Short mmCIF file of C-alpha atoms in Angstrom, two decimals:
data_model
loop_
_atom_site.label_atom_id
_atom_site.label_comp_id
_atom_site.label_asym_id
_atom_site.label_seq_id
_atom_site.Cartn_x
_atom_site.Cartn_y
_atom_site.Cartn_z
CA UNK A 299 -43.77 3.69 -44.60
CA UNK A 300 -47.38 2.61 -44.16
CA UNK A 301 -46.58 1.42 -40.62
CA UNK A 302 -44.93 4.78 -39.82
CA UNK A 303 -48.07 6.57 -41.13
CA UNK A 304 -50.33 4.45 -38.93
CA UNK A 305 -48.03 5.03 -35.92
CA UNK A 306 -48.14 8.76 -36.61
CA UNK A 307 -51.91 8.80 -36.76
CA UNK A 308 -52.05 6.75 -33.57
CA UNK A 309 -49.66 9.05 -31.72
CA UNK A 310 -51.73 12.06 -32.79
CA UNK A 311 -54.66 10.70 -30.78
CA UNK A 312 -52.62 9.60 -27.75
CA UNK A 313 -53.04 11.63 -24.53
CA UNK A 314 -50.12 13.92 -23.76
CA UNK A 315 -49.63 15.63 -20.34
CA UNK A 316 -46.83 17.92 -19.31
CA UNK A 317 -45.32 17.25 -15.89
CA UNK A 318 -42.80 19.33 -13.95
CA UNK A 319 -39.97 17.39 -15.64
CA UNK A 320 -41.26 17.07 -19.19
CA UNK A 321 -44.15 15.88 -21.31
CA UNK A 322 -45.38 12.25 -21.33
CA UNK A 323 -47.45 10.43 -23.94
CA UNK A 324 -49.81 7.75 -22.77
CA UNK A 325 -52.37 5.54 -24.47
CA UNK A 326 -56.16 5.35 -24.57
CA UNK A 327 -57.25 1.87 -23.55
CA UNK A 328 -60.98 1.19 -23.59
CA UNK A 329 -61.65 4.91 -23.14
CA UNK A 330 -59.19 5.32 -20.25
CA UNK A 331 -55.98 7.36 -20.58
CA UNK A 332 -53.10 5.23 -19.24
CA UNK A 333 -49.59 6.52 -18.58
CA UNK A 334 -46.97 3.99 -17.48
CA UNK A 335 -43.41 4.25 -16.29
CA UNK A 336 -43.32 8.00 -15.43
CA UNK A 337 -40.19 8.74 -13.41
CA UNK A 338 -40.82 10.52 -10.09
CA UNK A 339 -37.19 10.32 -9.02
CA UNK A 340 -33.77 9.71 -10.59
CA UNK A 341 -32.37 6.14 -11.00
CA UNK A 342 -31.12 5.08 -7.49
CA UNK A 343 -27.81 3.67 -8.68
CA UNK A 344 -24.23 4.84 -9.13
CA UNK A 345 -23.55 7.74 -6.65
CA UNK A 346 -27.22 7.59 -5.63
CA UNK A 347 -27.11 3.94 -4.47
CA UNK A 348 -28.59 3.54 -0.96
CA UNK A 349 -29.21 7.31 -0.78
CA UNK A 350 -32.53 9.18 -0.44
CA UNK A 351 -34.34 9.79 -3.72
CA UNK A 352 -33.70 12.94 -5.76
CA UNK A 353 -35.80 14.47 -8.58
CA UNK A 354 -35.42 13.06 -12.06
CA UNK A 355 -33.52 14.93 -14.72
CA UNK A 356 -35.89 16.98 -16.90
CA UNK A 357 -36.25 15.80 -20.50
CA UNK A 358 -36.93 17.56 -23.83
CA UNK A 359 -39.68 16.54 -26.17
CA UNK A 360 -42.36 14.01 -25.29
CA UNK A 361 -41.41 10.88 -23.31
CA UNK A 362 -43.24 7.77 -24.27
CA UNK A 363 -45.26 6.35 -21.33
CA UNK A 364 -46.88 3.39 -23.05
CA UNK A 365 -45.14 0.55 -21.19
CA UNK A 366 -44.40 -0.22 -17.56
CA UNK A 367 -41.04 1.17 -16.45
CA UNK A 368 -38.25 -0.92 -14.91
CA UNK A 369 -38.98 -2.69 -11.68
CA UNK A 370 -36.71 -2.39 -8.67
CA UNK A 371 -34.13 -5.20 -8.15
CA UNK A 372 -35.72 -8.16 -6.33
CA UNK A 373 -35.18 -11.88 -6.04
CA UNK A 374 -37.77 -14.16 -7.62
CA UNK A 375 -40.37 -15.99 -5.54
CA UNK A 376 -39.68 -19.59 -4.74
CA UNK A 377 -41.30 -22.04 -7.15
CA UNK A 378 -44.13 -22.77 -4.72
CA UNK A 379 -45.03 -19.11 -4.29
CA UNK A 380 -44.48 -18.22 -7.94
CA UNK A 381 -47.35 -20.57 -8.84
CA UNK A 382 -49.64 -18.31 -6.84
CA UNK A 383 -48.19 -14.81 -7.02
CA UNK A 384 -47.30 -13.01 -10.28
CA UNK A 385 -44.22 -10.80 -10.02
CA UNK A 386 -43.02 -9.55 -13.42
CA UNK A 387 -39.56 -8.17 -13.88
CA UNK A 388 -38.85 -5.19 -16.23
CA UNK A 389 -35.07 -4.61 -16.63
CA UNK A 390 -33.50 -1.19 -16.28
CA UNK A 391 -32.16 1.28 -13.77
CA UNK A 392 -34.94 3.93 -13.95
CA UNK A 393 -37.10 1.99 -11.48
CA UNK A 394 -38.49 4.84 -9.41
CA UNK A 395 -41.48 5.32 -11.55
CA UNK A 396 -45.26 5.34 -11.35
CA UNK A 397 -48.38 4.76 -13.53
CA UNK A 398 -51.55 6.75 -13.92
CA UNK A 399 -55.01 5.64 -15.08
CA UNK A 400 -57.43 8.56 -15.61
CA UNK A 401 -60.75 9.02 -17.31
CA UNK A 402 -60.17 12.71 -17.96
CA UNK A 403 -56.49 13.73 -18.49
CA UNK A 404 -56.81 17.44 -18.00
CA UNK A 405 -56.53 20.03 -15.16
CA UNK A 406 -60.24 20.79 -15.00
CA UNK A 407 -61.53 17.40 -13.91
CA UNK A 408 -60.48 17.51 -10.20
CA UNK A 409 -61.35 13.84 -9.69
CA UNK A 410 -60.57 11.90 -6.50
CA UNK A 411 -57.18 10.10 -6.51
CA UNK A 412 -56.11 6.77 -5.17
CA UNK A 413 -52.40 5.85 -4.76
CA UNK A 414 -51.62 2.11 -4.60
CA UNK A 415 -48.57 0.93 -2.60
CA UNK A 416 -47.96 -2.74 -3.33
CA UNK A 417 -46.97 -5.45 -0.82
CA UNK A 418 -44.47 -8.27 -1.00
CA UNK A 419 -42.66 -8.26 2.37
CA UNK A 420 -40.68 -5.18 1.28
CA UNK A 421 -38.61 -7.60 -0.86
CA UNK A 422 -40.84 -8.34 -3.86
CA UNK A 423 -43.69 -7.02 -5.90
CA UNK A 424 -44.11 -4.02 -8.21
CA UNK A 425 -46.72 -1.80 -9.84
CA UNK A 426 -46.53 -3.94 -13.01
CA UNK A 427 -48.39 -6.87 -11.43
CA UNK A 428 -51.42 -7.38 -13.71
CA UNK A 429 -53.82 -7.70 -10.78
CA UNK A 430 -53.13 -4.08 -9.98
CA UNK A 431 -54.49 -2.74 -13.28
CA UNK A 432 -56.17 0.56 -12.57
CA UNK A 433 -58.74 0.52 -15.34
CA UNK A 434 -61.78 -0.28 -13.15
CA UNK A 435 -60.98 2.60 -10.78
CA UNK A 436 -60.65 5.08 -13.64
CA UNK A 437 -63.83 3.66 -15.22
CA UNK A 438 -65.59 4.56 -11.97
CA UNK A 439 -64.36 8.14 -11.79
CA UNK A 440 -61.14 7.79 -9.79
CA UNK A 441 -57.58 8.69 -10.94
CA UNK A 442 -55.54 5.62 -10.02
CA UNK A 443 -51.73 5.93 -9.41
CA UNK A 444 -49.51 2.92 -8.64
CA UNK A 445 -45.84 3.26 -7.71
CA UNK A 446 -42.57 1.32 -7.55
CA UNK A 447 -40.11 1.77 -4.66
CA UNK A 448 -36.81 0.18 -3.65
CA UNK A 449 -37.01 -3.23 -2.05
CA UNK A 450 -34.95 -5.48 0.15
CA UNK A 451 -31.46 -4.46 0.99
CA UNK A 452 -31.59 -1.66 -1.56
CA UNK A 453 -34.56 -0.07 0.12
CA UNK A 454 -34.44 -1.27 3.74
CA UNK A 455 -30.84 -2.24 4.53
CA UNK A 456 -29.52 -0.68 7.75
CA UNK A 457 -26.04 0.66 7.29
CA UNK A 458 -23.70 2.96 9.28
CA UNK A 459 -22.93 5.09 6.22
CA UNK A 460 -26.39 5.59 4.66
CA UNK A 461 -29.79 6.92 5.81
CA UNK A 462 -32.30 4.15 6.66
CA UNK A 463 -35.74 3.55 5.10
CA UNK A 464 -34.75 4.44 1.49
CA UNK A 465 -37.82 2.57 0.13
CA UNK A 466 -40.18 4.52 2.38
CA UNK A 467 -38.49 7.72 1.31
CA UNK A 468 -39.19 6.70 -2.26
CA UNK A 469 -42.89 6.38 -1.37
CA UNK A 470 -42.83 9.86 0.17
CA UNK A 471 -41.23 11.27 -3.02
CA UNK A 472 -43.97 9.59 -5.16
CA UNK A 473 -46.66 11.15 -2.99
CA UNK A 474 -44.98 14.58 -3.34
CA UNK A 475 -45.01 14.00 -7.12
CA UNK A 476 -48.70 13.25 -6.87
CA UNK A 477 -49.30 16.41 -4.85
CA UNK A 478 -47.43 18.50 -7.43
CA UNK A 479 -48.50 16.88 -10.72
CA UNK A 480 -51.72 14.88 -10.44
CA UNK A 481 -53.98 17.85 -11.25
CA UNK A 482 -52.63 17.78 -14.77
CA UNK A 483 -53.87 14.25 -15.17
CA UNK A 484 -57.38 15.14 -13.96
CA UNK A 485 -56.84 14.44 -10.23
CA UNK A 486 -57.57 16.53 -7.18
CA UNK A 487 -54.52 16.80 -4.97
CA UNK A 488 -56.70 17.60 -2.00
CA UNK A 489 -58.63 14.32 -2.31
CA UNK A 490 -55.93 11.67 -2.24
CA UNK A 491 -56.47 8.22 -0.75
CA UNK A 492 -53.48 5.96 -0.21
CA UNK A 493 -54.11 2.25 -0.08
CA UNK A 494 -51.89 -0.75 0.25
CA UNK A 495 -51.78 -4.40 1.28
CA UNK A 496 -49.37 -6.20 3.60
CA UNK A 497 -46.02 -4.41 3.38
CA UNK A 498 -47.85 -1.65 1.47
CA UNK A 499 -50.25 -1.18 4.45
CA UNK A 500 -47.37 -1.28 6.94
CA UNK A 501 -45.73 1.49 4.83
CA UNK A 502 -48.92 3.52 4.95
CA UNK A 503 -48.98 3.17 8.74
CA UNK A 504 -45.52 4.67 8.88
CA UNK A 505 -46.46 7.47 6.49
CA UNK A 506 -49.60 8.19 8.59
CA UNK A 507 -47.38 8.74 11.58
CA UNK A 508 -44.68 10.68 9.78
CA UNK A 509 -44.74 14.49 10.13
CA UNK A 510 -43.11 14.78 6.69
CA UNK A 511 -46.13 13.06 5.02
CA UNK A 512 -48.80 15.19 6.67
CA UNK A 513 -51.07 16.87 4.13
CA UNK A 514 -50.18 14.48 1.26
CA UNK A 515 -53.29 12.34 1.62
CA UNK A 516 -56.73 12.63 3.14
CA UNK A 517 -57.74 9.03 3.53
CA UNK A 518 -55.91 5.73 3.96
CA UNK A 519 -56.72 2.01 3.48
CA UNK A 520 -54.67 -0.55 5.34
CA UNK A 521 -55.24 -4.06 3.99
CA UNK A 522 -53.69 -6.87 6.12
CA UNK A 523 -50.89 -4.76 7.47
CA UNK A 524 -50.62 -2.79 10.82
CA UNK A 525 -48.50 0.22 11.62
CA UNK A 526 -45.27 -1.02 13.03
CA UNK A 527 -41.53 -0.51 13.15
CA UNK A 528 -39.05 -3.42 12.97
CA UNK A 529 -36.41 -3.89 15.60
CA UNK A 530 -33.22 -2.33 14.31
CA UNK A 531 -31.19 -5.39 15.33
CA UNK A 532 -33.43 -7.70 13.22
CA UNK A 533 -32.63 -5.62 10.15
CA UNK A 534 -28.92 -5.31 11.06
CA UNK A 535 -28.73 -9.11 11.35
CA UNK A 536 -29.97 -9.42 7.76
CA UNK A 537 -27.27 -7.06 6.54
CA UNK A 538 -24.54 -8.73 8.64
CA UNK A 539 -25.53 -12.20 7.44
CA UNK A 540 -25.32 -10.97 3.86
CA UNK A 541 -21.97 -9.32 4.54
CA UNK A 542 -20.58 -12.53 6.02
CA UNK A 543 -21.61 -14.53 2.95
CA UNK A 544 -20.31 -11.85 0.58
CA UNK A 545 -17.08 -11.48 2.58
CA UNK A 546 -17.40 -7.66 2.60
CA UNK A 547 -17.93 -5.06 5.34
CA UNK A 548 -21.59 -4.43 6.36
CA UNK A 549 -21.56 -0.92 4.82
CA UNK A 550 -23.53 0.70 1.99
CA UNK A 551 -20.27 1.51 0.24
CA UNK A 552 -19.13 -2.13 0.23
CA UNK A 553 -22.60 -3.46 -0.79
CA UNK A 554 -22.73 -0.94 -3.65
CA UNK A 555 -19.61 -2.54 -5.12
CA UNK A 556 -21.18 -6.05 -5.17
CA UNK A 557 -22.65 -7.39 -8.44
CA UNK A 558 -26.34 -6.75 -8.29
CA UNK A 559 -27.42 -10.29 -9.22
CA UNK A 560 -25.10 -11.73 -6.53
CA UNK A 561 -26.54 -9.34 -3.98
CA UNK A 562 -30.08 -10.51 -4.78
CA UNK A 563 -29.08 -14.24 -4.56
CA UNK A 564 -27.40 -13.62 -1.23
CA UNK A 565 -30.45 -11.73 0.05
CA UNK A 566 -32.79 -14.54 -0.99
CA UNK A 567 -30.52 -17.10 0.76
CA UNK A 568 -30.36 -15.32 4.12
CA UNK A 569 -34.12 -14.57 4.13
CA UNK A 570 -35.18 -18.10 3.34
CA UNK A 571 -36.38 -18.90 6.87
CA UNK A 572 -38.10 -15.54 7.58
CA UNK A 573 -41.92 -15.38 7.47
CA UNK A 574 -44.74 -13.69 9.44
CA UNK A 575 -45.40 -17.02 11.18
CA UNK A 576 -41.79 -18.14 11.75
CA UNK A 577 -40.32 -14.75 12.55
CA UNK A 578 -36.56 -14.29 12.28
CA UNK A 579 -34.45 -11.44 10.82
CA UNK A 580 -36.18 -9.51 8.05
CA UNK A 581 -36.01 -6.24 6.29
CA UNK A 582 -38.43 -3.62 7.64
CA UNK A 583 -39.12 0.00 8.42
CA UNK A 584 -37.15 1.28 11.40
CA UNK A 585 -37.43 4.26 13.63
CA UNK A 586 -34.88 6.74 12.23
CA UNK A 587 -35.59 10.00 14.06
CA UNK A 588 -36.44 11.74 10.79
CA UNK A 589 -38.98 10.28 8.43
CA UNK A 590 -40.03 7.80 11.16
CA UNK A 591 -39.36 9.70 14.39
CA UNK A 592 -41.07 7.15 16.64
CA UNK A 593 -42.84 3.82 16.49
CA UNK A 594 -45.79 4.40 14.08
CA UNK A 595 -48.31 2.58 16.26
CA UNK A 596 -47.31 4.48 19.33
CA UNK A 597 -47.62 7.72 17.40
CA UNK A 598 -51.08 6.89 16.04
CA UNK A 599 -52.39 5.64 19.41
CA UNK A 600 -51.23 8.90 20.88
CA UNK A 601 -53.38 10.87 18.45
CA UNK A 602 -51.29 11.06 15.24
CA UNK A 603 -52.93 11.78 11.88
CA UNK A 604 -56.19 12.86 13.59
CA UNK A 605 -57.84 14.06 10.40
CA UNK A 606 -57.14 11.07 8.12
CA UNK A 607 -60.11 8.78 7.61
CA UNK A 608 -59.31 5.09 7.72
CA UNK A 609 -60.53 1.86 6.16
CA UNK A 610 -58.74 -1.22 7.47
CA UNK A 611 -59.10 -4.93 7.70
CA UNK A 612 -57.86 -8.45 6.98
CA UNK A 613 -58.70 -11.81 5.50
CA UNK A 614 -60.22 -14.63 7.59
CA UNK A 615 -57.27 -17.00 7.06
CA UNK A 616 -54.24 -14.81 6.38
CA UNK A 617 -51.80 -17.52 7.53
CA UNK A 618 -52.74 -19.99 4.81
CA UNK A 619 -50.71 -18.15 2.19
CA UNK A 620 -47.69 -18.18 4.52
CA UNK A 621 -48.04 -21.91 5.20
CA UNK A 622 -49.76 -23.64 2.30
CA UNK A 623 -47.16 -23.14 -0.52
CA UNK A 624 -44.37 -24.76 1.45
CA UNK A 625 -46.45 -27.70 2.70
CA UNK A 626 -46.36 -26.34 6.24
CA UNK A 627 -50.11 -26.79 6.85
CA UNK A 628 -49.78 -30.53 7.27
CA UNK A 629 -46.49 -30.28 9.10
CA UNK A 630 -47.90 -27.92 11.72
CA UNK A 631 -50.89 -30.19 12.32
CA UNK A 632 -48.54 -33.18 12.73
CA UNK A 633 -46.37 -31.30 15.21
CA UNK A 634 -49.40 -30.58 17.44
CA UNK A 635 -48.20 -29.37 20.92
CA UNK A 636 -44.73 -28.52 19.55
CA UNK A 637 -46.31 -26.16 17.01
CA UNK A 638 -48.46 -24.54 19.71
CA UNK A 639 -45.43 -24.09 21.87
CA UNK A 640 -43.68 -22.37 18.93
CA UNK A 641 -46.68 -20.07 18.44
CA UNK A 642 -46.65 -19.16 22.14
CA UNK A 643 -42.96 -18.26 21.80
CA UNK A 644 -43.58 -16.27 18.60
CA UNK A 645 -46.39 -14.34 20.32
CA UNK A 646 -44.71 -14.20 23.77
CA UNK A 647 -47.89 -15.45 25.46
CA UNK A 648 -48.73 -17.95 28.19
CA UNK A 649 -50.85 -21.10 28.01
CA UNK A 650 -54.12 -19.26 28.62
CA UNK A 651 -54.16 -17.85 25.13
CA UNK A 652 -54.06 -21.20 23.21
CA UNK A 653 -56.38 -22.75 25.77
CA UNK A 654 -58.82 -19.89 25.12
CA UNK A 655 -58.62 -20.41 21.35
CA UNK A 656 -59.35 -24.11 21.82
CA UNK A 657 -62.36 -23.31 24.02
CA UNK A 658 -63.75 -20.90 21.40
CA UNK A 659 -63.04 -23.21 18.43
CA UNK A 660 -63.12 -26.80 19.83
CA UNK A 661 -63.30 -28.40 16.39
CA UNK A 662 -60.30 -26.57 14.87
CA UNK A 663 -57.02 -28.28 13.99
CA UNK A 664 -53.64 -27.24 15.33
CA UNK A 665 -52.68 -25.37 12.18
CA UNK A 666 -55.78 -23.19 12.38
CA UNK A 667 -55.27 -22.46 16.07
CA UNK A 668 -51.59 -21.58 15.49
CA UNK A 669 -52.35 -19.58 12.32
CA UNK A 670 -55.14 -17.53 13.92
CA UNK A 671 -53.15 -16.93 17.07
CA UNK A 672 -50.27 -15.49 15.18
CA UNK A 673 -52.52 -13.50 12.81
CA UNK A 674 -54.42 -12.02 15.73
CA UNK A 675 -51.26 -11.15 17.59
CA UNK A 676 -49.46 -9.57 14.66
CA UNK A 677 -52.38 -8.09 12.69
CA UNK A 678 -55.86 -7.98 14.18
CA UNK A 679 -55.00 -6.83 17.66
CA UNK A 680 -52.98 -3.83 16.38
CA UNK A 681 -55.71 -2.90 13.86
CA UNK A 682 -58.41 -3.14 16.46
CA UNK A 683 -56.37 -0.84 18.73
CA UNK A 684 -55.83 1.59 15.92
CA UNK A 685 -59.55 1.70 15.16
CA UNK A 686 -60.38 2.13 18.81
CA UNK A 687 -57.91 5.09 19.11
CA UNK A 688 -59.38 7.14 16.27
CA UNK A 689 -60.93 10.44 17.40
CA UNK A 690 -64.74 10.57 17.28
CA UNK A 691 -64.68 13.20 14.48
CA UNK A 692 -62.58 10.99 12.18
CA UNK A 693 -64.32 7.78 11.16
CA UNK A 694 -62.68 4.39 10.80
CA UNK A 695 -64.24 1.46 8.97
CA UNK A 696 -63.27 -2.24 9.41
CA UNK A 697 -63.80 -5.14 7.04
CA UNK A 698 -63.01 -8.91 6.81
CA UNK A 699 -62.61 -10.80 3.57
CA UNK A 700 -63.96 -14.25 4.08
CA UNK A 701 -64.44 -15.80 0.62
CA UNK A 702 -62.30 -18.99 0.37
CA UNK A 703 -60.09 -19.49 -2.69
CA UNK A 704 -60.98 -22.25 -5.10
CA UNK A 705 -57.29 -23.32 -4.92
CA UNK A 706 -57.21 -26.24 -2.40
CA UNK A 707 -55.71 -25.34 0.96
CA UNK A 708 -55.64 -21.57 0.58
CA UNK A 709 -58.99 -20.68 2.13
CA UNK A 710 -59.52 -16.91 2.63
CA UNK A 711 -55.81 -16.30 2.60
CA UNK A 712 -53.44 -13.31 2.64
CA UNK A 713 -53.60 -11.17 -0.56
CA UNK A 714 -56.67 -13.07 -1.94
CA UNK A 715 -58.82 -9.85 -1.78
CA UNK A 716 -56.60 -7.92 -4.20
CA UNK A 717 -58.32 -9.08 -7.40
CA UNK A 718 -61.65 -8.19 -5.84
CA UNK A 719 -60.55 -4.66 -4.73
CA UNK A 720 -59.15 -3.90 -8.21
CA UNK A 721 -62.06 -5.72 -9.98
CA UNK A 722 -59.52 -7.84 -11.86
CA UNK A 723 -60.67 -11.33 -10.89
CA UNK A 724 -60.81 -12.26 -14.56
CA UNK A 725 -57.12 -11.54 -15.06
CA UNK A 726 -55.27 -14.84 -15.36
CA UNK A 727 -52.74 -13.82 -12.65
CA UNK A 728 -55.61 -13.27 -10.21
CA UNK A 729 -56.86 -16.81 -10.88
CA UNK A 730 -53.43 -18.15 -9.76
CA UNK A 731 -54.52 -17.32 -6.17
CA UNK A 732 -58.32 -17.39 -6.42
CA UNK A 733 -58.66 -20.36 -8.71
CA UNK A 734 -61.39 -20.58 -11.43
CA UNK A 735 -64.83 -19.06 -11.01
CA UNK A 736 -64.20 -16.20 -8.58
CA UNK A 737 -67.56 -14.44 -8.00
CA UNK A 738 -67.82 -11.25 -10.05
CA UNK A 739 -70.60 -9.97 -7.83
CA UNK A 740 -68.23 -10.01 -4.84
CA UNK A 741 -65.66 -8.05 -6.84
CA UNK A 742 -68.37 -5.58 -7.80
CA UNK A 743 -69.26 -5.07 -4.19
CA UNK A 744 -65.79 -4.80 -2.76
CA UNK A 745 -64.45 -2.56 -5.51
CA UNK A 746 -67.48 -0.28 -5.15
CA UNK A 747 -66.82 0.08 -1.45
CA UNK A 748 -63.23 1.18 -2.08
CA UNK A 749 -64.34 3.66 -4.73
CA UNK A 750 -67.05 5.02 -2.40
CA UNK A 751 -64.56 5.46 0.46
CA UNK A 752 -62.21 7.42 -1.89
CA UNK A 753 -65.04 9.59 -3.20
CA UNK A 754 -67.15 10.14 -0.09
CA UNK A 755 -65.14 8.89 2.88
CA UNK A 756 -67.79 6.22 3.62
CA UNK A 757 -67.51 2.72 2.13
CA UNK A 758 -71.14 1.93 2.90
CA UNK A 759 -71.39 0.48 6.42
CA UNK A 760 -71.40 1.64 10.01
CA UNK A 761 -68.33 3.48 11.32
CA UNK A 762 -66.28 1.76 13.99
CA UNK A 763 -67.57 2.23 17.56
CA UNK A 764 -67.86 0.27 20.76
CA UNK A 765 -70.06 -2.34 19.05
CA UNK A 766 -67.15 -3.21 16.72
CA UNK A 767 -69.01 -3.39 13.41
CA UNK A 768 -67.05 -5.45 10.76
CA UNK A 769 -68.17 -5.69 7.15
CA UNK A 770 -67.92 -9.24 5.96
CA UNK A 771 -67.06 -9.83 2.27
CA UNK A 772 -67.64 -13.52 1.74
CA UNK A 773 -70.20 -15.99 0.36
CA UNK A 774 -73.50 -14.25 -0.36
CA UNK A 775 -74.15 -10.55 0.00
CA UNK A 776 -71.74 -8.40 2.11
CA UNK A 777 -73.09 -7.93 5.61
CA UNK A 778 -72.13 -6.36 8.88
CA UNK A 779 -71.32 -8.45 11.95
CA UNK A 780 -70.71 -6.95 15.39
CA UNK A 781 -67.63 -8.04 17.37
CA UNK A 782 -66.76 -11.12 15.28
CA UNK A 783 -63.27 -11.38 16.81
CA UNK A 784 -63.98 -9.95 20.26
CA UNK A 785 -63.68 -13.23 22.19
CA UNK A 786 -60.21 -13.97 20.72
CA UNK A 787 -59.08 -10.39 21.17
CA UNK A 788 -60.22 -10.37 24.75
CA UNK A 789 -57.71 -13.19 25.42
CA UNK A 790 -54.91 -10.87 24.28
CA UNK A 791 -56.21 -8.08 26.45
CA UNK A 792 -56.15 -10.34 29.45
CA UNK A 793 -52.71 -11.63 28.42
CA UNK A 794 -51.37 -8.08 28.26
CA UNK A 795 -52.26 -7.66 31.92
CA UNK A 796 -50.23 -10.80 32.91
CA UNK A 797 -47.11 -9.89 34.91
CA UNK A 798 -44.12 -9.78 32.57
CA UNK A 799 -46.19 -10.02 29.39
CA UNK A 800 -45.51 -7.47 26.64
CA UNK A 801 -48.35 -5.10 25.64
CA UNK A 802 -47.01 -4.88 22.12
CA UNK A 803 -45.94 -7.21 19.37
CA UNK A 804 -42.26 -8.38 19.23
CA UNK A 805 -41.73 -6.17 16.16
CA UNK A 806 -42.76 -2.92 17.84
CA UNK A 807 -41.22 -0.61 20.39
CA UNK A 808 -41.32 -1.19 24.16
CA UNK A 809 -44.61 -1.59 25.88
CA UNK A 810 -45.01 1.97 27.12
CA UNK A 811 -47.64 2.76 24.49
CA UNK A 812 -50.99 4.03 25.80
CA UNK A 813 -53.84 1.55 25.58
CA UNK A 814 -57.56 2.34 25.66
CA UNK A 815 -59.75 -0.05 27.63
CA UNK A 816 -61.76 -2.21 25.26
CA UNK A 817 -65.36 -3.12 25.70
CA UNK A 818 -66.16 -6.69 24.72
CA UNK A 819 -69.67 -6.70 23.31
CA UNK A 820 -72.14 -9.41 23.99
CA UNK A 821 -73.20 -10.73 20.58
CA UNK A 822 -75.06 -13.75 19.31
CA UNK A 823 -72.86 -16.88 19.05
CA UNK A 824 -73.99 -17.23 15.47
CA UNK A 825 -72.16 -14.02 14.54
CA UNK A 826 -68.79 -15.55 15.38
CA UNK A 827 -67.25 -17.18 12.36
CA UNK A 828 -65.71 -20.48 13.49
CA UNK A 829 -62.33 -21.71 12.47
CA UNK A 830 -62.67 -24.50 9.87
CA UNK A 831 -61.98 -27.92 11.36
CA UNK A 832 -59.22 -29.94 9.67
CA UNK A 833 -59.41 -33.67 9.21
CA UNK A 834 -57.17 -35.40 11.55
CA UNK A 835 -55.87 -32.11 12.95
CA UNK A 836 -57.54 -31.94 16.31
CA UNK A 837 -54.82 -32.04 18.97
CA UNK A 838 -55.26 -31.25 22.63
CA UNK A 839 -53.27 -28.50 24.26
CA UNK A 840 -50.16 -29.40 26.27
#
């Protein structure tokens, strides 16, 4: 009875907010009101399997929102990646849910809102990852929302009997929930910033270009992910390979009848050789004529989302997360010319591109040349073009995260910046990727820039223009460098003019997209960050 009395007293002081579907009870944690596991759509199973999301059933009374809700079905990371990336699993069907951290849970606060869309190659990840804790954003006056959405074949399978892009439709439904309900949690629905990393950033690129998402957010942050659409055949091949192994038709109806655990194991098996560096079939967002009416990059280069302010960037050595856990760093260096030939095929470029990279970075090993080539082709070139294409009245800001992890071999790899953006570098799961002793002062600076962008639309450095200012977050104080990647990117501009060369990446639509001429700025050589040399890795080009 004493425990019940204590619980009753505790509940009396918990924050309660009434949403359109019912009331939810959160918790106060260090002065911040936290609500976890709020459903924004009905469970996507049974008759709703592989279908667009629908609103949740209203509930009576007060629903407890003290714990994270179920996470969408997903296969586990391989052992090598699991040592670096946390990916908790919460069982249950009600996986289309979101979380809110707010300093003032009431309709009068009208605070800026940030909505986090997690990455994970559209196959893994969730809002329950401890690194994504929203306390620091709420502490600094921002209402933070993080969401779950369907993953893998459940969210991005391409079937003849179901609409595509179910996971992206989930994200749209979550943003519509924010528009309708966030004021009751202290947020301002007219000051929403969406931000995401990797697949989350790619998703935001599609939402930026989608007419159905217009007006749902004012600002957007794309971390290490460009706007793009996957080739429909690549996604179909994933589904067909799964169907072959499962011995069922490649239809949503047949897949819905398969045991969920078996479906996940089969998905993991057929996706084993897919990666940003290696390519191959993979799940992705596709042009569907509805939510995604055309290639997102084409739409944005043609003037889409003209009023949305952008913050976008990358890490210095994205590729190291893709290669280091599987021991591919050393293998690529040993392969030498063979690896470079593979990179040329992956990027659909001629010999002039790798020759140019060798001339710019004569001390770099093969793995760094290959990794940076692929990173530039898939990521930096599209983001540069996106920043170049923004109308003068709508600012864009560009950053590069350059602090190297204390975990050997990772360098300034993909996803390393996340603990710094969320100011969660002291969380044990952040240390899995960053190692011990991550600099708190760098987290202070990077987190403050994201907060300032959400609040004011200006993260604190020069807006993008012909001088290509890039804010470097690395060792020492953050500073701005002008045109740090211009020499490499000029190689791709020259390559795009080569007869028969594609103007776009292999994952995007045909090369009819408009391109603006780029001005390569003359800058001091000292402003160009060199690729790190690797012992024994220097191989000459073929």
